[in-house]
PDB file of C-alpha atoms in Angstrom:
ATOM      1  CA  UNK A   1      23.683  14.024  36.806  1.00 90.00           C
ATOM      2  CA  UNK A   2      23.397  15.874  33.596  1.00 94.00           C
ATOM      3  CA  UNK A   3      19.885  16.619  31.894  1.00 95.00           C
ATOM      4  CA  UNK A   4      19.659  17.644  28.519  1.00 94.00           C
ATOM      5  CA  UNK A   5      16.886  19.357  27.116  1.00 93.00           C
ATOM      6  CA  UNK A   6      16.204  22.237  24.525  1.00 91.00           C
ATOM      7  CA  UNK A   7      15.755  25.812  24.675  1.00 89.00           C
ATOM      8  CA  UNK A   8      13.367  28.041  22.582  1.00 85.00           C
ATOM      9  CA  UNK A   9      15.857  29.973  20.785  1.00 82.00           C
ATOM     10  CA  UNK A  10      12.881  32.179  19.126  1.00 82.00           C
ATOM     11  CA  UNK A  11      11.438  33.445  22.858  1.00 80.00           C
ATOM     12  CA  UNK A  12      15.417  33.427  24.101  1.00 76.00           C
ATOM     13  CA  UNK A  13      15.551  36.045  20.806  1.00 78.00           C
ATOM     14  CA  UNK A  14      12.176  38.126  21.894  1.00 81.00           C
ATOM     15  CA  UNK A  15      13.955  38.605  25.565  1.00 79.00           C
ATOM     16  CA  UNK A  16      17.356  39.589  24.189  1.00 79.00           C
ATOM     17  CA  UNK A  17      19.459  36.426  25.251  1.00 79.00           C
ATOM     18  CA  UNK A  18      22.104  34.878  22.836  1.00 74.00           C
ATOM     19  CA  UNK A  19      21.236  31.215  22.752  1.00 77.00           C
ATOM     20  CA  UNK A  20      23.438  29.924  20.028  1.00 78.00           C
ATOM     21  CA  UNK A  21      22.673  26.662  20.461  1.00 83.00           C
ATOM     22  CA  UNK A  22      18.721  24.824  20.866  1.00 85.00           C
ATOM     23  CA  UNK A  23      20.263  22.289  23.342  1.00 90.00           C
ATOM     24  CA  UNK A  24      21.717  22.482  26.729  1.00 90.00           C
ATOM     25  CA  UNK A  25      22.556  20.570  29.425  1.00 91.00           C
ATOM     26  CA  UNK A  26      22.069  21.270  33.080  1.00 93.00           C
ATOM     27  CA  UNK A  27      23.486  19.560  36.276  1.00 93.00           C
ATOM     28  CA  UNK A  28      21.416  18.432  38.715  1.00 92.00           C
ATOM     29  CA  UNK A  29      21.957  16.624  42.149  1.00 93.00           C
ATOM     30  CA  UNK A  30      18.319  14.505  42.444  1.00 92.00           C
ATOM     31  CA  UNK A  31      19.197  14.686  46.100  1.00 92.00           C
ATOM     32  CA  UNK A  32      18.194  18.448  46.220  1.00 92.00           C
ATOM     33  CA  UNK A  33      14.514  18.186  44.220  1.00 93.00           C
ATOM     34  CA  UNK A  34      12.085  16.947  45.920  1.00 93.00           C
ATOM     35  CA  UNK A  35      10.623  13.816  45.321  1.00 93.00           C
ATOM     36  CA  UNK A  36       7.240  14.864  43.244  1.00 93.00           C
ATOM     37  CA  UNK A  37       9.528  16.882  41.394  1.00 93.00           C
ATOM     38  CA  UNK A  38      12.053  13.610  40.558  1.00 93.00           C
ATOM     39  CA  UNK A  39       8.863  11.747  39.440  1.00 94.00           C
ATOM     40  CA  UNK A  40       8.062  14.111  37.228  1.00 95.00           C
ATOM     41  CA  UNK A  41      11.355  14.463  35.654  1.00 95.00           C
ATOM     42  CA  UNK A  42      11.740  10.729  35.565  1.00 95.00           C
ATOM     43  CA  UNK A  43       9.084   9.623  33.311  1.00 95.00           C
ATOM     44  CA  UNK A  44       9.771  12.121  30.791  1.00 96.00           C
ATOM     45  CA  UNK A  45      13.730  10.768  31.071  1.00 95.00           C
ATOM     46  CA  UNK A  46      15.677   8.709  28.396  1.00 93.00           C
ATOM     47  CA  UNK A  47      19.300   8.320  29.491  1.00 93.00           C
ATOM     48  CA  UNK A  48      19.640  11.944  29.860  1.00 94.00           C
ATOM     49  CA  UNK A  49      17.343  13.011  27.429  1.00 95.00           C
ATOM     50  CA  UNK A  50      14.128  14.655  28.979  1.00 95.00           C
ATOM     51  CA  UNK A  51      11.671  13.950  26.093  1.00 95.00           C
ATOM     52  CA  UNK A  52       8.611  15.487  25.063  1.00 95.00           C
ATOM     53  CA  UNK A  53       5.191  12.781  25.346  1.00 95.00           C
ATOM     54  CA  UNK A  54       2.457  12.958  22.203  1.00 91.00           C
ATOM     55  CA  UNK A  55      -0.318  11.329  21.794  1.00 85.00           C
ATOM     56  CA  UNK A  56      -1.166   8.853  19.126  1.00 79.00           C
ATOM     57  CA  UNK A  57      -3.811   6.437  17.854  1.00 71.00           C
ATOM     58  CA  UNK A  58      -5.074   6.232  21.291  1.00 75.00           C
ATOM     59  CA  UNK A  59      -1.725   6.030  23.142  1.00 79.00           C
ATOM     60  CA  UNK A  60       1.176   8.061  24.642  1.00 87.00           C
ATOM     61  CA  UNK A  61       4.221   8.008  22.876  1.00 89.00           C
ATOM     62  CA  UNK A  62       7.735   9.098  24.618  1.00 93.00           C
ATOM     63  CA  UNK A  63      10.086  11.330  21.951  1.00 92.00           C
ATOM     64  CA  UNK A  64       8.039  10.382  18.926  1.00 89.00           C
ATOM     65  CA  UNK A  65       4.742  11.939  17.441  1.00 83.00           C
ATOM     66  CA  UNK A  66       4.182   8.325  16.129  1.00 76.00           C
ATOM     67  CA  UNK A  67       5.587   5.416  17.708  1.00 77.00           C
ATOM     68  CA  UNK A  68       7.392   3.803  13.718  1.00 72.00           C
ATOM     69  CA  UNK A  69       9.771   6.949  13.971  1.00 78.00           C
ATOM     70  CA  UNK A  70      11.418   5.173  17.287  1.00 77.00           C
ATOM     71  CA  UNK A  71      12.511   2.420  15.158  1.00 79.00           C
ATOM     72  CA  UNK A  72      14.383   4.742  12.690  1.00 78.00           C
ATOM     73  CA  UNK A  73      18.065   6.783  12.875  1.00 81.00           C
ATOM     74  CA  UNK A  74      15.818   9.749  13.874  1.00 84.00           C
ATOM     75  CA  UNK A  75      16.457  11.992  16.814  1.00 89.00           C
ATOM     76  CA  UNK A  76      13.556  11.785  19.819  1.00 91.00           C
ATOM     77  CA  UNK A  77      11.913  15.319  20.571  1.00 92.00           C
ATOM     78  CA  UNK A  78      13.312  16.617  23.365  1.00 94.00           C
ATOM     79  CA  UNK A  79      11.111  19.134  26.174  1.00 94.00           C
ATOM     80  CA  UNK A  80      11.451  22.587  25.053  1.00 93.00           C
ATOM     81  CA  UNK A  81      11.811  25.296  27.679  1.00 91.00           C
ATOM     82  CA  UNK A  82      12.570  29.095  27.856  1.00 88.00           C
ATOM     83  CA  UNK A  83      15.194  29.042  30.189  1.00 87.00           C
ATOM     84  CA  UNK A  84      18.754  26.551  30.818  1.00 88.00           C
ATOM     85  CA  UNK A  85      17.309  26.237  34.164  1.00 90.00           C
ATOM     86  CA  UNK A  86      16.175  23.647  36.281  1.00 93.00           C
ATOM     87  CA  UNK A  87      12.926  25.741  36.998  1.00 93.00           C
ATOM     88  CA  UNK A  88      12.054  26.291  33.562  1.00 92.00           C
ATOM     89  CA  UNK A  89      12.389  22.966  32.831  1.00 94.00           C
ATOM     90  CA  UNK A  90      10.176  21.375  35.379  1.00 94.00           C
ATOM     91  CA  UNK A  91       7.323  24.336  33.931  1.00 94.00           C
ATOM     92  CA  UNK A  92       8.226  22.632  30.508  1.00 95.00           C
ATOM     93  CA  UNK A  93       7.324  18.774  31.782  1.00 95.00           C
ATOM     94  CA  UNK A  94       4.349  20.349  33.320  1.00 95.00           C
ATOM     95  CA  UNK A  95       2.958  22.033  30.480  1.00 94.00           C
ATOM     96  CA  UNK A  96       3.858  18.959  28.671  1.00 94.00           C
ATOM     97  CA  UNK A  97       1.443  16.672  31.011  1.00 94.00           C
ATOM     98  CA  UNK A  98      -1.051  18.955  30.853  1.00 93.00           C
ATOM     99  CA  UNK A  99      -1.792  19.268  26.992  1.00 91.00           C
ATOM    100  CA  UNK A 100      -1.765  15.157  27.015  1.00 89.00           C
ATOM    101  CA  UNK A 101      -3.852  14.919  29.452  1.00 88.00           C
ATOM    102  CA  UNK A 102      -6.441  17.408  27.590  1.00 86.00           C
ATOM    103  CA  UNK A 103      -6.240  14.940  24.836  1.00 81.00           C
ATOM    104  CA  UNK A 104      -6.799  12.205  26.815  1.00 80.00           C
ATOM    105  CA  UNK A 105      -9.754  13.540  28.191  1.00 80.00           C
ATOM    106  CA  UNK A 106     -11.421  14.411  25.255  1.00 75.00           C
ATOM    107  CA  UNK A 107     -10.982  10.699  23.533  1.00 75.00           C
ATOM    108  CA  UNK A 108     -11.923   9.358  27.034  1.00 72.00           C
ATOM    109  CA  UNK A 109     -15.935   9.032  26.673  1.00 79.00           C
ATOM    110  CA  UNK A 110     -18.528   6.446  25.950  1.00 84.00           C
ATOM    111  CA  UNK A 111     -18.407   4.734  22.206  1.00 86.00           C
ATOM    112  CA  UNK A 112     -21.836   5.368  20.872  1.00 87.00           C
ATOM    113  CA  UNK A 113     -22.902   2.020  19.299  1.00 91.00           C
ATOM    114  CA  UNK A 114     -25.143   2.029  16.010  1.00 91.00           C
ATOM    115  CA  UNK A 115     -27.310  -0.359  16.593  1.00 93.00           C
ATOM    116  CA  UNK A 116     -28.225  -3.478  13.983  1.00 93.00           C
ATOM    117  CA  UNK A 117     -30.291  -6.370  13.467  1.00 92.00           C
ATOM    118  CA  UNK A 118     -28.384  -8.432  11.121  1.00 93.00           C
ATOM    119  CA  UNK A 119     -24.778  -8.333   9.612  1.00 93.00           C
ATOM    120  CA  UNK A 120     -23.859  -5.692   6.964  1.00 92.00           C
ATOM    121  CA  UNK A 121     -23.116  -6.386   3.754  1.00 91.00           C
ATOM    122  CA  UNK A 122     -20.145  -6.094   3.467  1.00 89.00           C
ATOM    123  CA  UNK A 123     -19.607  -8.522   6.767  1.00 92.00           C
ATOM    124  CA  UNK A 124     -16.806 -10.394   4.448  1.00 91.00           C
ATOM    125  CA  UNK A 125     -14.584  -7.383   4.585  1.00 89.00           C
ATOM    126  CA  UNK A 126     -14.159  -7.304   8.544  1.00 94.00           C
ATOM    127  CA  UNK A 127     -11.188  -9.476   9.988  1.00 93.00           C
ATOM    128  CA  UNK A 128     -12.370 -11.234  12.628  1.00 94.00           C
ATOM    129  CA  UNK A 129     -10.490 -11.407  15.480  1.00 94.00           C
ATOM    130  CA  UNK A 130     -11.625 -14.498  17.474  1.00 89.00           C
ATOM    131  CA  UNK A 131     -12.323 -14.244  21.263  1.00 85.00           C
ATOM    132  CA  UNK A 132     -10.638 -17.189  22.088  1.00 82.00           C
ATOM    133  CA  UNK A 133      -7.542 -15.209  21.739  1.00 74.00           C
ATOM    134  CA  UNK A 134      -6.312 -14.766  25.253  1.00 80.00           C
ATOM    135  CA  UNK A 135      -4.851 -10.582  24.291  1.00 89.00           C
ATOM    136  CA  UNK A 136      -8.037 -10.403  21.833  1.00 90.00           C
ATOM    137  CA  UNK A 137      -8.611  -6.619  22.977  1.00 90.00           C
ATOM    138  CA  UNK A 138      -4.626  -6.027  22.570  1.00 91.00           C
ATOM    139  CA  UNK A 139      -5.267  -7.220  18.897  1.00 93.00           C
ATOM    140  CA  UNK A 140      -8.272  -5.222  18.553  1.00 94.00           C
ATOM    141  CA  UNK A 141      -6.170  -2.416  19.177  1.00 92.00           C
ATOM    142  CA  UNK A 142      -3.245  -2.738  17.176  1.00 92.00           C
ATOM    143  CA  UNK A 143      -5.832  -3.271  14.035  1.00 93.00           C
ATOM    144  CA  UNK A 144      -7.688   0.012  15.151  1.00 92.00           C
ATOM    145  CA  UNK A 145      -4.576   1.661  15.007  1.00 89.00           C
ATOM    146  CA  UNK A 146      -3.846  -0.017  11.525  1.00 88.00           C
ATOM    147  CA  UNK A 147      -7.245   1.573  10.402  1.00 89.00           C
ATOM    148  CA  UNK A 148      -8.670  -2.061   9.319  1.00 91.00           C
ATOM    149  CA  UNK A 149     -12.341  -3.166   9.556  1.00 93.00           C
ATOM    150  CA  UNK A 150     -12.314  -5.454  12.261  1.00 95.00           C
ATOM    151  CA  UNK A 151     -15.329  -7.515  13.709  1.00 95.00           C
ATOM    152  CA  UNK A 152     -15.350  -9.432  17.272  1.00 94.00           C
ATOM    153  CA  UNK A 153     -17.599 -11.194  19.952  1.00 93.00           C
ATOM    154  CA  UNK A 154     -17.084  -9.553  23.706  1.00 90.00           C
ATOM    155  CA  UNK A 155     -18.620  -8.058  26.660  1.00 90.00           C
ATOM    156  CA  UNK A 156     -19.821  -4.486  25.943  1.00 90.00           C
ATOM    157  CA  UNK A 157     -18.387  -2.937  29.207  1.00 89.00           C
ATOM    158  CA  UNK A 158     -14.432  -4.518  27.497  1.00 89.00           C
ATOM    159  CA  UNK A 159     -15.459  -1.825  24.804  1.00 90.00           C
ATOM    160  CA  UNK A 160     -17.014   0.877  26.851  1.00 88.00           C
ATOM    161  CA  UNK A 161     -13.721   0.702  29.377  1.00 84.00           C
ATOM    162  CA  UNK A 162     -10.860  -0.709  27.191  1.00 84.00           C
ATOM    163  CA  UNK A 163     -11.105   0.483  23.715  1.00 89.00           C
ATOM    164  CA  UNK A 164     -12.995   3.394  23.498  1.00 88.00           C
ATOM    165  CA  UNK A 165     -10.428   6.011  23.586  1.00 86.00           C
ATOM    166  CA  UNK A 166      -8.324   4.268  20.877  1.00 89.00           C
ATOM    167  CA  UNK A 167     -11.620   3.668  18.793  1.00 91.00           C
ATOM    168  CA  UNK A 168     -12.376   7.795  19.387  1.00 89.00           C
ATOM    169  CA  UNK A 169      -8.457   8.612  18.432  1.00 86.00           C
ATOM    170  CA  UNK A 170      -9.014   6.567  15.452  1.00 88.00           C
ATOM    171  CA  UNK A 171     -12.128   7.884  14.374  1.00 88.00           C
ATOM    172  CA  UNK A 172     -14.069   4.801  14.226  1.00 93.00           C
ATOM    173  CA  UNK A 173     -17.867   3.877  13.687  1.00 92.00           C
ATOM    174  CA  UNK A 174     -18.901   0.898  15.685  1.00 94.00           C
ATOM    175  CA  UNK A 175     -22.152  -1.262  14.347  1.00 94.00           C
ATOM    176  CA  UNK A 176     -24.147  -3.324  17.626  1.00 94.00           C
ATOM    177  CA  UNK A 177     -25.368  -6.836  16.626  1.00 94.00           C
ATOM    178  CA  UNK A 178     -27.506  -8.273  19.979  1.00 91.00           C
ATOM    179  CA  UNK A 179     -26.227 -11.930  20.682  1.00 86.00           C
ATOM    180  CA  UNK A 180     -29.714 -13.601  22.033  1.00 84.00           C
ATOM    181  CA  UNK A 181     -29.715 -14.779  24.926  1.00 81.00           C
ATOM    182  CA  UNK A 182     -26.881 -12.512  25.941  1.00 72.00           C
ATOM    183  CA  UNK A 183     -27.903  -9.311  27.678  1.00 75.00           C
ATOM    184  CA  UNK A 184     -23.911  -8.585  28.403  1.00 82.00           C
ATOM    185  CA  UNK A 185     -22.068  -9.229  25.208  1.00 87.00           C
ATOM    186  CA  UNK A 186     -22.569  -8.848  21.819  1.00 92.00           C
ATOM    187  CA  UNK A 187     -20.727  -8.756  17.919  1.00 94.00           C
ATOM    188  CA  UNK A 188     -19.280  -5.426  17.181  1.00 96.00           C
ATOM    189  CA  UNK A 189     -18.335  -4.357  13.741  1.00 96.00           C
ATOM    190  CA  UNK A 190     -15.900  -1.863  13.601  1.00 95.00           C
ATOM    191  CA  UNK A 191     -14.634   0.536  10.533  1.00 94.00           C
ATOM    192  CA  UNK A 192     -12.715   4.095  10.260  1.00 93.00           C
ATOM    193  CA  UNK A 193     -14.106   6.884   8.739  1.00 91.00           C
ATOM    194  CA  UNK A 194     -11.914   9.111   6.962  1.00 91.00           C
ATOM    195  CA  UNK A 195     -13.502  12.639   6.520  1.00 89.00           C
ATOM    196  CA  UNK A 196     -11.932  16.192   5.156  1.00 89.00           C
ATOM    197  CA  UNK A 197     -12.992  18.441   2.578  1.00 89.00           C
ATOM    198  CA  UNK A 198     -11.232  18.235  -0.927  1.00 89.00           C
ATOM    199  CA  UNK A 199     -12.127  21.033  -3.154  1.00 85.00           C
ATOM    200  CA  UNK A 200     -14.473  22.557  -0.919  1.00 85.00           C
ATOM    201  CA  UNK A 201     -16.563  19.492  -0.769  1.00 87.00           C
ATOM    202  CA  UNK A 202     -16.966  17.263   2.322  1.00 89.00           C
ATOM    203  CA  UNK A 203     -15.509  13.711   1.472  1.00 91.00           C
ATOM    204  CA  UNK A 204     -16.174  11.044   3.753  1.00 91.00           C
ATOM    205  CA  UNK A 205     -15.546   7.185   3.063  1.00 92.00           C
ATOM    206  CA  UNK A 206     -14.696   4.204   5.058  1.00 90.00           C
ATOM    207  CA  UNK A 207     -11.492   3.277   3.328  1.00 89.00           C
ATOM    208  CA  UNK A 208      -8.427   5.704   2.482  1.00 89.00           C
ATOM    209  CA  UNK A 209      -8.159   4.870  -0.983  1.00 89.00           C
ATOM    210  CA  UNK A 210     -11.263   6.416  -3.217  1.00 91.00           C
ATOM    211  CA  UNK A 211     -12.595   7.395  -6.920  1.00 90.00           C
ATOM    212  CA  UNK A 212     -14.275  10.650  -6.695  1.00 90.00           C
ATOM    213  CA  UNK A 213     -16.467  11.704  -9.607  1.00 88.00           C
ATOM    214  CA  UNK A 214     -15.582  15.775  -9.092  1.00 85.00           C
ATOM    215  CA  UNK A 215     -18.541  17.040 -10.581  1.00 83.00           C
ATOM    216  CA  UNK A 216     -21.250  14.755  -9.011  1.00 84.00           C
ATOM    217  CA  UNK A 217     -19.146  14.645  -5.297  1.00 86.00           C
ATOM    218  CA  UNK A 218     -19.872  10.657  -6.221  1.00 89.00           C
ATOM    219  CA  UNK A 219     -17.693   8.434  -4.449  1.00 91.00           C
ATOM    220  CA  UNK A 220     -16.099   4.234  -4.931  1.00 90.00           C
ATOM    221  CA  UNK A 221     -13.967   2.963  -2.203  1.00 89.00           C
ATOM    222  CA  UNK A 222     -11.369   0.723  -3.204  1.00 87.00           C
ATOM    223  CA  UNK A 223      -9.430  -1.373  -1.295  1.00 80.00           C
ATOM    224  CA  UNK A 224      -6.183  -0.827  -3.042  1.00 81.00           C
ATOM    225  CA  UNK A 225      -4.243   1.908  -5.746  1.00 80.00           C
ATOM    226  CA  UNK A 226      -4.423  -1.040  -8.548  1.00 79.00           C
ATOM    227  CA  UNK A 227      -8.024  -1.507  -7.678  1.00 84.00           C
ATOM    228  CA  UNK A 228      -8.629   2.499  -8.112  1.00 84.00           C
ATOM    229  CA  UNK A 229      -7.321   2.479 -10.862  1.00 82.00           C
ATOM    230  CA  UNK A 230      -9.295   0.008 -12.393  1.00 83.00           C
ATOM    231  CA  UNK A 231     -12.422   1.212 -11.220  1.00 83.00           C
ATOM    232  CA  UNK A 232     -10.893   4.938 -12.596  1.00 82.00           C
ATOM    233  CA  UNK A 233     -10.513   3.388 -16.213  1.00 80.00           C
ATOM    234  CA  UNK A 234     -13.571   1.337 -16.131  1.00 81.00           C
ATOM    235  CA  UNK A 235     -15.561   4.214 -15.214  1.00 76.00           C
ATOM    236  CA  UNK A 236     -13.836   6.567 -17.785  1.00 65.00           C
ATOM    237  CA  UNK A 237     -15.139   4.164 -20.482  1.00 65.00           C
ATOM    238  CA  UNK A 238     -19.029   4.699 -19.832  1.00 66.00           C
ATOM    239  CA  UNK A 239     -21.376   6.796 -21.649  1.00 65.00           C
ATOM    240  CA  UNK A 240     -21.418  10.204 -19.929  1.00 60.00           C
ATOM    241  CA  UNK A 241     -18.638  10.341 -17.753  1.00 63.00           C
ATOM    242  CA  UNK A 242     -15.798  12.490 -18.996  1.00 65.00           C
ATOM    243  CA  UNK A 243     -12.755  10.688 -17.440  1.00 66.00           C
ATOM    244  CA  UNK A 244     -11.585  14.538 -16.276  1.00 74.00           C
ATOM    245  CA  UNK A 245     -14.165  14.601 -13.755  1.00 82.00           C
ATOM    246  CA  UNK A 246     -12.701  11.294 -11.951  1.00 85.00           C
ATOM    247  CA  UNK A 247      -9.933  11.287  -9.752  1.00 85.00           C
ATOM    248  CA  UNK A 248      -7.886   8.496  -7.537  1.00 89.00           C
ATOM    249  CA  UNK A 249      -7.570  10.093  -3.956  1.00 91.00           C
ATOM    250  CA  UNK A 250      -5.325   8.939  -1.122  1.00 89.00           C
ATOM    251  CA  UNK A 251      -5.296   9.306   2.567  1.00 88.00           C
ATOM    252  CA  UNK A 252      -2.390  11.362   3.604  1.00 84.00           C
ATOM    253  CA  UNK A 253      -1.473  13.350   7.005  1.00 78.00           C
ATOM    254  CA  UNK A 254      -5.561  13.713   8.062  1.00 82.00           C
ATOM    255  CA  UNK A 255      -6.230  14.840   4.334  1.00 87.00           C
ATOM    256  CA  UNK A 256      -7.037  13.642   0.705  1.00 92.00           C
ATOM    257  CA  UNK A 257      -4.391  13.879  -1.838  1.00 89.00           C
ATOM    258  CA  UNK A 258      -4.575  13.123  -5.258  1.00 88.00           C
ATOM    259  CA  UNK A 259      -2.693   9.859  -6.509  1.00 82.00           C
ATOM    260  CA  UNK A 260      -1.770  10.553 -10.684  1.00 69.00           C
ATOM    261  CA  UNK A 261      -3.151   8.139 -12.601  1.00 61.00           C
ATOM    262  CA  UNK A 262      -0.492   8.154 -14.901  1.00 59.00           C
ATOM    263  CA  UNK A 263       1.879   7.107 -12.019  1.00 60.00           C
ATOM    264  CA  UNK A 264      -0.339   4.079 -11.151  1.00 61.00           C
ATOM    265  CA  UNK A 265       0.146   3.014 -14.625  1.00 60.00           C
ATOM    266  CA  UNK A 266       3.704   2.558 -14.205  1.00 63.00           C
ATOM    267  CA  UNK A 267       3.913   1.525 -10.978  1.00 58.00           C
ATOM    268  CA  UNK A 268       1.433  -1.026 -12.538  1.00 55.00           C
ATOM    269  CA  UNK A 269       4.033  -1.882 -15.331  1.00 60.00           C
ATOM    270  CA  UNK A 270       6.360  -2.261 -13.183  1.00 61.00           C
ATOM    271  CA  UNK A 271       5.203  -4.977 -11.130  1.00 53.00           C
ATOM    272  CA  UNK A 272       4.057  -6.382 -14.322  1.00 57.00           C
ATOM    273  CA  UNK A 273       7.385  -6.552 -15.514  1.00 62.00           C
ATOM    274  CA  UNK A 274       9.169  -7.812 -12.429  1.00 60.00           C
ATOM    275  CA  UNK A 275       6.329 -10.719 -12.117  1.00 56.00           C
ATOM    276  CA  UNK A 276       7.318 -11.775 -15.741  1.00 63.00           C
ATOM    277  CA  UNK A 277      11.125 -11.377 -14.718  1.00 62.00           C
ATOM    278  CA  UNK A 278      11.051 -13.679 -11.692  1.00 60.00           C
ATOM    279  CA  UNK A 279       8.525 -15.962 -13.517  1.00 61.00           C
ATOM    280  CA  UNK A 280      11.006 -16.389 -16.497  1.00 62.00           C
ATOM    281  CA  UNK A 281      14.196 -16.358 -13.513  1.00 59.00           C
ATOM    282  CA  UNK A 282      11.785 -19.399 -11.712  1.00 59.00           C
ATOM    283  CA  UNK A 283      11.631 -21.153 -15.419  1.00 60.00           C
ATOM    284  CA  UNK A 284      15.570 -20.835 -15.958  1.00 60.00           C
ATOM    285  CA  UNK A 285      16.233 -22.297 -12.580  1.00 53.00           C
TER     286      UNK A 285
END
């Protein structure tokens, strides 16, 4: 059968070999590998394809570095190697296995509770996700990896063993409540942090939308853009604050980006006019 994989036309270039084109294809009879070596190949194979594996938001991901691209017109990222050889390309796969199991390993340690004696504040901004959901953890994780504030009863060994290395991936703080009489289980509140410097300062908030006051390094989380922006003109308007020193920052690619307040506002007229268009269509009808 025929695998295809690519070639790394930059080394190829180093070591004096023509590759004109970054993919190739080489026959192979399975027959003739042996069978560790077929395993291997295997789970890196799609069809033909031999694909590269990444890592994200606590899970391994075949072709994609994030598992939304699969559903798109997008080609999957094949295994690079440095020769059109069966050899080369088994070195490839194992190189391949090796760097995601490094990451693995270093998301794969205890989660180090904060404990608490009483609900935070903010407890109404934590979904709850009820343990009388049979695939509770399963929806745990897929609101981890949605970066939402989640809170749930269960046994503290289910986090220790089952979530921690998408709750590490994730960056997540996790808050302890004790559940008297209960020795084994307990409430866990659980939020992301998102932290990178901006301007030289260290910004760290628990929500990916934020007002920063530039010249004090004050921050306001807000839950969304419309929200920031209304915290952004409110805050403009009181004594002492020069409405230069604020700006609306996003969460972008591990990094804060500044969102133009000046685009909010028409994003913000926009919906206002299309809510007055299908309230005045609704009225016709």
């Amino acid at each position: 059968m025929k695998l295809r994989f690519e070639i790394d036309q930059a080394d190829s270039f180093r070591r004096g070999i023509d590759r004109p084109k970054s993919i190739v294809s080489i026959e192979v009879n399975p027959a003739d590998l042996p069978e560790d070596t077929r395993a291997l190949i295997a789970n890196h194979l799609a069809g033909i394809d031999v694909l590269q594996f990444f890592y994200h938001n606590g899970e391994i991901i075949k072709g994609y570095a994030v598992r939304e691209l699969s559903y798109t017109s997008r080609e999957p990222r094949r295994i690079v190697a440095k020769a059109a050889n069966i050899e080369a390309l088994v070195e490839a796969v194992k190189a391949n296995d090796r760097f995601i199991a490094g990451i693995e390993e270093s998301f794969n340690r205890p989660v180090q509770f904060r404990l608490i004696d009483k609900p935070p504040k903010n407890e109404a901004d934590f979904t709850v996700i009820s343990d009388q959901h049979s695939a509770q953890l399963q929806e745990v994780c897929e609101a981890v990896r949605q970066r939402r504030r989640i809170r749930f009863d269960c046994f503290l060994h289910d986090v220790q063993d089952g979530l921690n290395k998408v709750l590490h991936a994730n960056s997540y703080v996790v808050y302890l409540l004790p559940l008297p009489p209960s020795t084994a289980s307990a409430r866990f509140y659980c939020e992301p942090i998102f932290a990178a410097e901006f301007l030289g300062r260290p910004i760290v908030a628990h929500s990916p939308i934020i007002v920063l006051n530039e010249r004090t390094g004050r921050i306001v989380e807000a839950v969304t853009l419309f929200q920031a922006l209304d915290i952004y003109l409110l805050s403009g308007m009181r004594p002492g604050t020069v409405a230069d020193e604020l700006g609306i920052l996003m969460w972008e690619g591990g990094k804060w980006v500044i969102a133009a307040p000046e685009g909010l506002i028409d994003m913000a007229n926009d919906a206002q006019s299309r809510a007055m268009g299908e309230a005045q269509a609704a009225a016709c009808a």
